[in-house]
mmCIF file of C-alpha atoms in Angstrom:
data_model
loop_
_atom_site.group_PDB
_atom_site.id
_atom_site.type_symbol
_atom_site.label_atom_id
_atom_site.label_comp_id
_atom_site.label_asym_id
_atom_site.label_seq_id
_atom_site.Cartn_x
_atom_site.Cartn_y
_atom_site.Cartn_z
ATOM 1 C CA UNK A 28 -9.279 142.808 26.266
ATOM 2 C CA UNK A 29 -6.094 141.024 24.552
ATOM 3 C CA UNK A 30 -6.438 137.564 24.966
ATOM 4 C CA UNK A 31 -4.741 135.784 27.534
ATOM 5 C CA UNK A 32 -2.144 132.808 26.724
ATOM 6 C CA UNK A 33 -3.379 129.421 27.797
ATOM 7 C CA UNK A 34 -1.729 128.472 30.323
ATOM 8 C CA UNK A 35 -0.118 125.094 31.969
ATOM 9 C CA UNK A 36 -2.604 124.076 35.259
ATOM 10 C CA UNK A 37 -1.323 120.951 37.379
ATOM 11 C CA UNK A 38 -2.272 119.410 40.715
ATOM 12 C CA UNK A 39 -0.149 116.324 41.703
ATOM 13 C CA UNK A 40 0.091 114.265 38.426
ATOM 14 C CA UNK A 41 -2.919 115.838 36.320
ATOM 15 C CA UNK A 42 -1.998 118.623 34.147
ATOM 16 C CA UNK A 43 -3.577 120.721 31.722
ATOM 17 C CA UNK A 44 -1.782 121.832 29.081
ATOM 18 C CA UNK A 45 -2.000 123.808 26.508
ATOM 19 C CA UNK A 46 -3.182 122.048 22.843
ATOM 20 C CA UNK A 47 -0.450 121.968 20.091
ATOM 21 C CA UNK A 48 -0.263 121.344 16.261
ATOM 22 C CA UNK A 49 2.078 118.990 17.007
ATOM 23 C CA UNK A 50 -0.585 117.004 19.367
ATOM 24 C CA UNK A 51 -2.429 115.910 15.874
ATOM 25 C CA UNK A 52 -0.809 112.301 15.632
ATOM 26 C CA UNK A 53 -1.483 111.484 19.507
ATOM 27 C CA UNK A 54 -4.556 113.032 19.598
ATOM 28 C CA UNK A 55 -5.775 111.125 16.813
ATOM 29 C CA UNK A 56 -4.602 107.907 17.970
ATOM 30 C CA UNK A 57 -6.277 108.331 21.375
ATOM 31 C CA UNK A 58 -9.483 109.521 19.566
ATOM 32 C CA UNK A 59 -9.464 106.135 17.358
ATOM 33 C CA UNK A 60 -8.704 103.733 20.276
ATOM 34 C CA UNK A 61 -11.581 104.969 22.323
ATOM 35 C CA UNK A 62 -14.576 105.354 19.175
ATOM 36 C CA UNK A 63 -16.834 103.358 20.604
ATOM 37 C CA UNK A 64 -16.573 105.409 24.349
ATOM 38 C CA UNK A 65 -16.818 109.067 23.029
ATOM 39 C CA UNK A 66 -18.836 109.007 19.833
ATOM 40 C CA UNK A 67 -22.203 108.550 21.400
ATOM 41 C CA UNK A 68 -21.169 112.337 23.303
ATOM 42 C CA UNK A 69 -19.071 113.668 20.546
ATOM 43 C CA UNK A 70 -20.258 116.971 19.075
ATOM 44 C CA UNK A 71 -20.993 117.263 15.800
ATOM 45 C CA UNK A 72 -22.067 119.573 12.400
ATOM 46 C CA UNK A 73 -25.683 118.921 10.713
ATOM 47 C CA UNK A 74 -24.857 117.621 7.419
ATOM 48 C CA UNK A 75 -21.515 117.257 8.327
ATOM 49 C CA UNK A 76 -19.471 114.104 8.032
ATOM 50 C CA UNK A 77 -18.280 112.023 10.589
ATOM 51 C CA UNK A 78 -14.592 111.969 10.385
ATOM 52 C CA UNK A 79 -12.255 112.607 12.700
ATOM 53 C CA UNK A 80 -9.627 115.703 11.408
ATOM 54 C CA UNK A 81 -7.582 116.462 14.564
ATOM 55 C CA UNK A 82 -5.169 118.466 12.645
ATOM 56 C CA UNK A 83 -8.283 120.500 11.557
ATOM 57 C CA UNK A 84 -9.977 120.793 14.926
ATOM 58 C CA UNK A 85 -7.027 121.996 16.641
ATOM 59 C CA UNK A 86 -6.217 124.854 13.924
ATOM 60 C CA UNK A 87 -9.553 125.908 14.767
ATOM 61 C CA UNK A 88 -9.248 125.986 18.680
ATOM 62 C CA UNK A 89 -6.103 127.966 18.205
ATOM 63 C CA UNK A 90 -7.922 130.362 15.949
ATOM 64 C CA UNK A 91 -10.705 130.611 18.549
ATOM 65 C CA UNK A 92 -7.858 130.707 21.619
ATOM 66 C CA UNK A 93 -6.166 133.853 19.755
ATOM 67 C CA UNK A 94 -9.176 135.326 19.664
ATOM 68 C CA UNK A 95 -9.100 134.977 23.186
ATOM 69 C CA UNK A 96 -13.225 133.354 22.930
ATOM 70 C CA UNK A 97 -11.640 129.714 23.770
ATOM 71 C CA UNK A 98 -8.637 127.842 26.371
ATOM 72 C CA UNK A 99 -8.251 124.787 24.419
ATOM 73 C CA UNK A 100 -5.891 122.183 26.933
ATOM 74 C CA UNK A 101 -5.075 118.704 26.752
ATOM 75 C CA UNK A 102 -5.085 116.253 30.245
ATOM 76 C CA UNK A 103 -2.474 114.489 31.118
ATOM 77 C CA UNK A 104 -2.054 112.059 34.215
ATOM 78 C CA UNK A 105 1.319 110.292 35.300
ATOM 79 C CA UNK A 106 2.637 111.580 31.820
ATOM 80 C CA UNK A 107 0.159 110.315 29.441
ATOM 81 C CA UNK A 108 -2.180 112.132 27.032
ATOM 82 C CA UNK A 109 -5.450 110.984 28.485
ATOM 83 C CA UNK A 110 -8.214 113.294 26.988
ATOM 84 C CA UNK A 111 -8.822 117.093 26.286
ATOM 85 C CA UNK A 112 -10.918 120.053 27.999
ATOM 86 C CA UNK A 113 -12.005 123.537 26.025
ATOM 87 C CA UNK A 114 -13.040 126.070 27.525
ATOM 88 C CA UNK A 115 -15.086 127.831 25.333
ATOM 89 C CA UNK A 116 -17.704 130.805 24.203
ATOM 90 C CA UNK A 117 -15.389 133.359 26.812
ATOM 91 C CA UNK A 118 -17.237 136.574 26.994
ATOM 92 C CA UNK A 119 -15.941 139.339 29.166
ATOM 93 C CA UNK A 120 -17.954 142.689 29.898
ATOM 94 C CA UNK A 121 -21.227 142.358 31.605
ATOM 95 C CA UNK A 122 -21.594 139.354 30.826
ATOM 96 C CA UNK A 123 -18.548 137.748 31.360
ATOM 97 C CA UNK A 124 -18.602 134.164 31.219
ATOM 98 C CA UNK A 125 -17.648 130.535 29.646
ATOM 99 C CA UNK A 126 -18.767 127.113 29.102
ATOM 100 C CA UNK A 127 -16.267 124.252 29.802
ATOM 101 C CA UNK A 128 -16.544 121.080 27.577
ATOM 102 C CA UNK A 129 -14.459 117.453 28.246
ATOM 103 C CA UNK A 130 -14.024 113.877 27.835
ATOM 104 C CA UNK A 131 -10.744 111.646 28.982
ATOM 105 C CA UNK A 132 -10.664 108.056 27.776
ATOM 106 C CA UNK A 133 -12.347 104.933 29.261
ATOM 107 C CA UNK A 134 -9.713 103.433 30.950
ATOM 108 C CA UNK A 135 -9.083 106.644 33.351
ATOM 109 C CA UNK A 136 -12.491 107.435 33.647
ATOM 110 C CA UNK A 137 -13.629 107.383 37.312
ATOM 111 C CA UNK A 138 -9.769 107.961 38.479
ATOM 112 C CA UNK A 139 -10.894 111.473 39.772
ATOM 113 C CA UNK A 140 -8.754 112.977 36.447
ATOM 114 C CA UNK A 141 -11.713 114.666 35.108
ATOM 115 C CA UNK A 142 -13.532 116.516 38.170
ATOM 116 C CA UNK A 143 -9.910 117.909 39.230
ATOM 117 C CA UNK A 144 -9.419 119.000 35.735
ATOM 118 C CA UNK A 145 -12.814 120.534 35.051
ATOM 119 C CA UNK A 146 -11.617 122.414 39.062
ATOM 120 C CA UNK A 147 -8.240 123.532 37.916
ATOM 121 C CA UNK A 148 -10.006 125.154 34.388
ATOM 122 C CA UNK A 149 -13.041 126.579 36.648
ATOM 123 C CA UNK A 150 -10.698 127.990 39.298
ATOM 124 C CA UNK A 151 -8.179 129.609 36.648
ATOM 125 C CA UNK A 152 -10.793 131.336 34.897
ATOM 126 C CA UNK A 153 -12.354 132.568 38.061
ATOM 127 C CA UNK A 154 -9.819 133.826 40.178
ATOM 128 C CA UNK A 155 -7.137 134.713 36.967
ATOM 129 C CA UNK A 156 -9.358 135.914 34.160
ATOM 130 C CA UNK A 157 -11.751 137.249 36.692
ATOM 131 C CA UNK A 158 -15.109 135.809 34.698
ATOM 132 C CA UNK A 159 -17.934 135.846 36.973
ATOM 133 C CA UNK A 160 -20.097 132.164 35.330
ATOM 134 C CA UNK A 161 -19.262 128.928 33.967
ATOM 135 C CA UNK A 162 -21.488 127.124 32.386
ATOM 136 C CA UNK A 163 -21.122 122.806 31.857
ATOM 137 C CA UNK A 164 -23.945 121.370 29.646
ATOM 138 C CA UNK A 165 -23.951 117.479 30.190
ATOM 139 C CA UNK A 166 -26.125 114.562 27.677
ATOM 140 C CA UNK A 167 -29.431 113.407 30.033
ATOM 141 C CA UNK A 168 -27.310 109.811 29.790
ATOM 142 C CA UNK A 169 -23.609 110.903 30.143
ATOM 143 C CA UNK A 170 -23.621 109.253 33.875
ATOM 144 C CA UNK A 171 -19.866 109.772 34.141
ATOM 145 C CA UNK A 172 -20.435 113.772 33.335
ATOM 146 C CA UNK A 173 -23.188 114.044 35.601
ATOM 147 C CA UNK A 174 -21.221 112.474 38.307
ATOM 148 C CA UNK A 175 -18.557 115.218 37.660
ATOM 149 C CA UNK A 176 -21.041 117.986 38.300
ATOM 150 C CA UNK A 177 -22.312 116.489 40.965
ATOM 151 C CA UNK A 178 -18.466 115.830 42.596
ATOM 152 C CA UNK A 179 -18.026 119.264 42.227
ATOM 153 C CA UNK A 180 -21.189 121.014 43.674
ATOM 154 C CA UNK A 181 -22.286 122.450 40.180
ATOM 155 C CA UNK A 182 -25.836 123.907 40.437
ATOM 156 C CA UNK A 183 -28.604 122.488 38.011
ATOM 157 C CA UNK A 184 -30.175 125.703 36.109
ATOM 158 C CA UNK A 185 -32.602 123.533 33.793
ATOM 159 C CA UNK A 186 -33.144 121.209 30.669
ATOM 160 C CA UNK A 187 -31.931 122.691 27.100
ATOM 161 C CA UNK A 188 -34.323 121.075 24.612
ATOM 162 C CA UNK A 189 -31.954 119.855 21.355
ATOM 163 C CA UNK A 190 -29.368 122.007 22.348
ATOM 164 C CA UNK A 191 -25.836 120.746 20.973
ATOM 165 C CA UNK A 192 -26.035 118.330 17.775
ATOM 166 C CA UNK A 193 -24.728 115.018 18.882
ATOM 167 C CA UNK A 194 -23.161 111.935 16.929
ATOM 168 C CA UNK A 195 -25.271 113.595 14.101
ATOM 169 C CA UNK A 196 -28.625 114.580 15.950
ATOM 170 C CA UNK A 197 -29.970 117.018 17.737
ATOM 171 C CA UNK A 198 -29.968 116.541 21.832
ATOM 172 C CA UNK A 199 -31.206 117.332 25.043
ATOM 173 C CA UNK A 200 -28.567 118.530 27.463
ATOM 174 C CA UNK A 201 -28.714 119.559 31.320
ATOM 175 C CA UNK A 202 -27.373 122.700 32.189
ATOM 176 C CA UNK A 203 -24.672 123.465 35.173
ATOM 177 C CA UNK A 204 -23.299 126.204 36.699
ATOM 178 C CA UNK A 205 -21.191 127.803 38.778
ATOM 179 C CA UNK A 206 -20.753 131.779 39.735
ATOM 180 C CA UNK A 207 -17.781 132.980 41.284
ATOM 181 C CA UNK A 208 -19.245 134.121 44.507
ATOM 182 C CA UNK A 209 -20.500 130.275 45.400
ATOM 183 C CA UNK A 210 -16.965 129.151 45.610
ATOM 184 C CA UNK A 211 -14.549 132.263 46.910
ATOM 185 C CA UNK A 212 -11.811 129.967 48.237
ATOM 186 C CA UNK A 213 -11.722 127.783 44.936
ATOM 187 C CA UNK A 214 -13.594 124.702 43.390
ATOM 188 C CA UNK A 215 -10.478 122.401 43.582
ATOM 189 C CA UNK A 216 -10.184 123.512 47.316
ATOM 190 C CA UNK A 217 -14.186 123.201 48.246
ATOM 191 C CA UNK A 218 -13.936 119.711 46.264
ATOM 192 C CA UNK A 219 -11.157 118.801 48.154
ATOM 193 C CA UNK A 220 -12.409 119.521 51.772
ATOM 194 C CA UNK A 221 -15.771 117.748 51.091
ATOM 195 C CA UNK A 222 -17.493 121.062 51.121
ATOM 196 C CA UNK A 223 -18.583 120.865 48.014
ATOM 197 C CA UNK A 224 -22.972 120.259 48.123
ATOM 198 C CA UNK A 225 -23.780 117.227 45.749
ATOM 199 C CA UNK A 226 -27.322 118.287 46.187
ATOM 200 C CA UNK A 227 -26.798 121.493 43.974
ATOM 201 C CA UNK A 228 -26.533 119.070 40.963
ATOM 202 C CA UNK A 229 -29.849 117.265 41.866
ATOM 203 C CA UNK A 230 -32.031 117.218 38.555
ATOM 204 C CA UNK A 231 -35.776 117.894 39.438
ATOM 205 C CA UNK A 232 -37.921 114.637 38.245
ATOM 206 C CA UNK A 233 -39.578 116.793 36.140
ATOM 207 C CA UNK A 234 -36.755 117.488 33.867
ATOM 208 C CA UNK A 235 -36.183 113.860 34.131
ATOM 209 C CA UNK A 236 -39.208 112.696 32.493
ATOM 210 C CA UNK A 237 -39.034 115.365 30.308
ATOM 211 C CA UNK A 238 -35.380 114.244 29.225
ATOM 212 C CA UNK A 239 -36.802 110.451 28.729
ATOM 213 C CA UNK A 240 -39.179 111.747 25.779
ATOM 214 C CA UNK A 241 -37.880 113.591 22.702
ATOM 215 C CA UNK A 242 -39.273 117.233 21.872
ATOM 216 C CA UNK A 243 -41.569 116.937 19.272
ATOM 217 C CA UNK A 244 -40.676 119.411 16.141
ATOM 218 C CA UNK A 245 -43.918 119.927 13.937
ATOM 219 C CA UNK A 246 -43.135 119.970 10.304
ATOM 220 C CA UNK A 247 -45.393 122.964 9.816
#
């Protein structure tokens, strides 16, 4: 299947926008100003460095997005570059499904910018690509994140022991999902309505516990 362009998603003032090469200099500056608030979620490569290279990070979610395996945006609200959203790992076929990833900067965060954001990506991809599961994977302590799952009526599937390597280490992650059939008349539109079940998010206390202790890794 040729890939599809990414496209420009809006409700009232958020948008989602397609990422540019131009976006480097912004991107970066927005990146800088909030260190402190994303670096304790921000992905990153074992034995890799720690520096930020937008300009290099967004020629490789274009590669990726004409490959048609990624729909790298940028969120705005009221005008203003306030964070990005990828969605990633797009499989069509049998499988056919995608993982969404986020973050927007502190001082928006809790505005309601990210959960319609993450809705406008989830709906898009549903209902014009036609994939069938999306996948979220949230940080046992990313509170915001989990609230967004929850907001949304994302459905806990399970605890992914050292899943995604985080500010340089290895890391549990929750898994969410969503399959098209759960939400026929739209995410934003279930969200919006109150419909959506906050329950589905719940996290068992099991997996809780679990999260609070670190997998051992024998050195055999």
């Amino acid at each position: 299947m040729p890939p599809s362009p990414v496209p420009t998603l809006r409700d009232g003032d958020v948008v989602l926008r397609p990422i540019r090469a131009r976006d480097a200099k912004p991107l970066e500056r927005i990146l800088l100003d909030n260190r402190a608030w994303l670096r304790q979620w921000e992905a990153t490569y074992p034995g890799g460095g720690s520096a930020i290279d937008t300009k290099g990070s967004i020629r490789n979610l274009l590669a990726h997005a004409r490959a048609g395996s990624a729909l790298p945006f940028l969120i705005e609200a009221d005008g203003e570059l306030v964070g990005q959203l990828n969605v990633s790992s797009i499989t069509h076929g049998s499988l056919s499904s995608a993982t969404i990833g986020y973050w927007v900067t502190r001082e928006v965060a809790g505005r309601g910018i990210t959960p319609t954001a993450v809705a406008l990506a989830t709906d898009y991809c549903f209902q014009v690509l036609r994939l069938h599961r999306m996948e979220i994977c949230i940080r046992p302590e990313n509170g915001p994140s989990l609230r967004v799952v929850e907001k949304l009526g994302f459905r806990y599937e399970g605890l992914r022991r050292r899943y995604i390597h985080i500010n340089g280490a290895w890391a549990d992650h929750y898994a969410f999902a969503l399959v098209a059939e759960e939400v026929r008349r739209g995410v934003l539109a279930r969200w919006r309505d109150g419909e959506a079940p906050p329950e589905a998010a719940r996290i068992p206390p099991a997996d809780r516990d679990a999260a609070v202790h670190p997998l051992r890794v024998s050195d055999r």
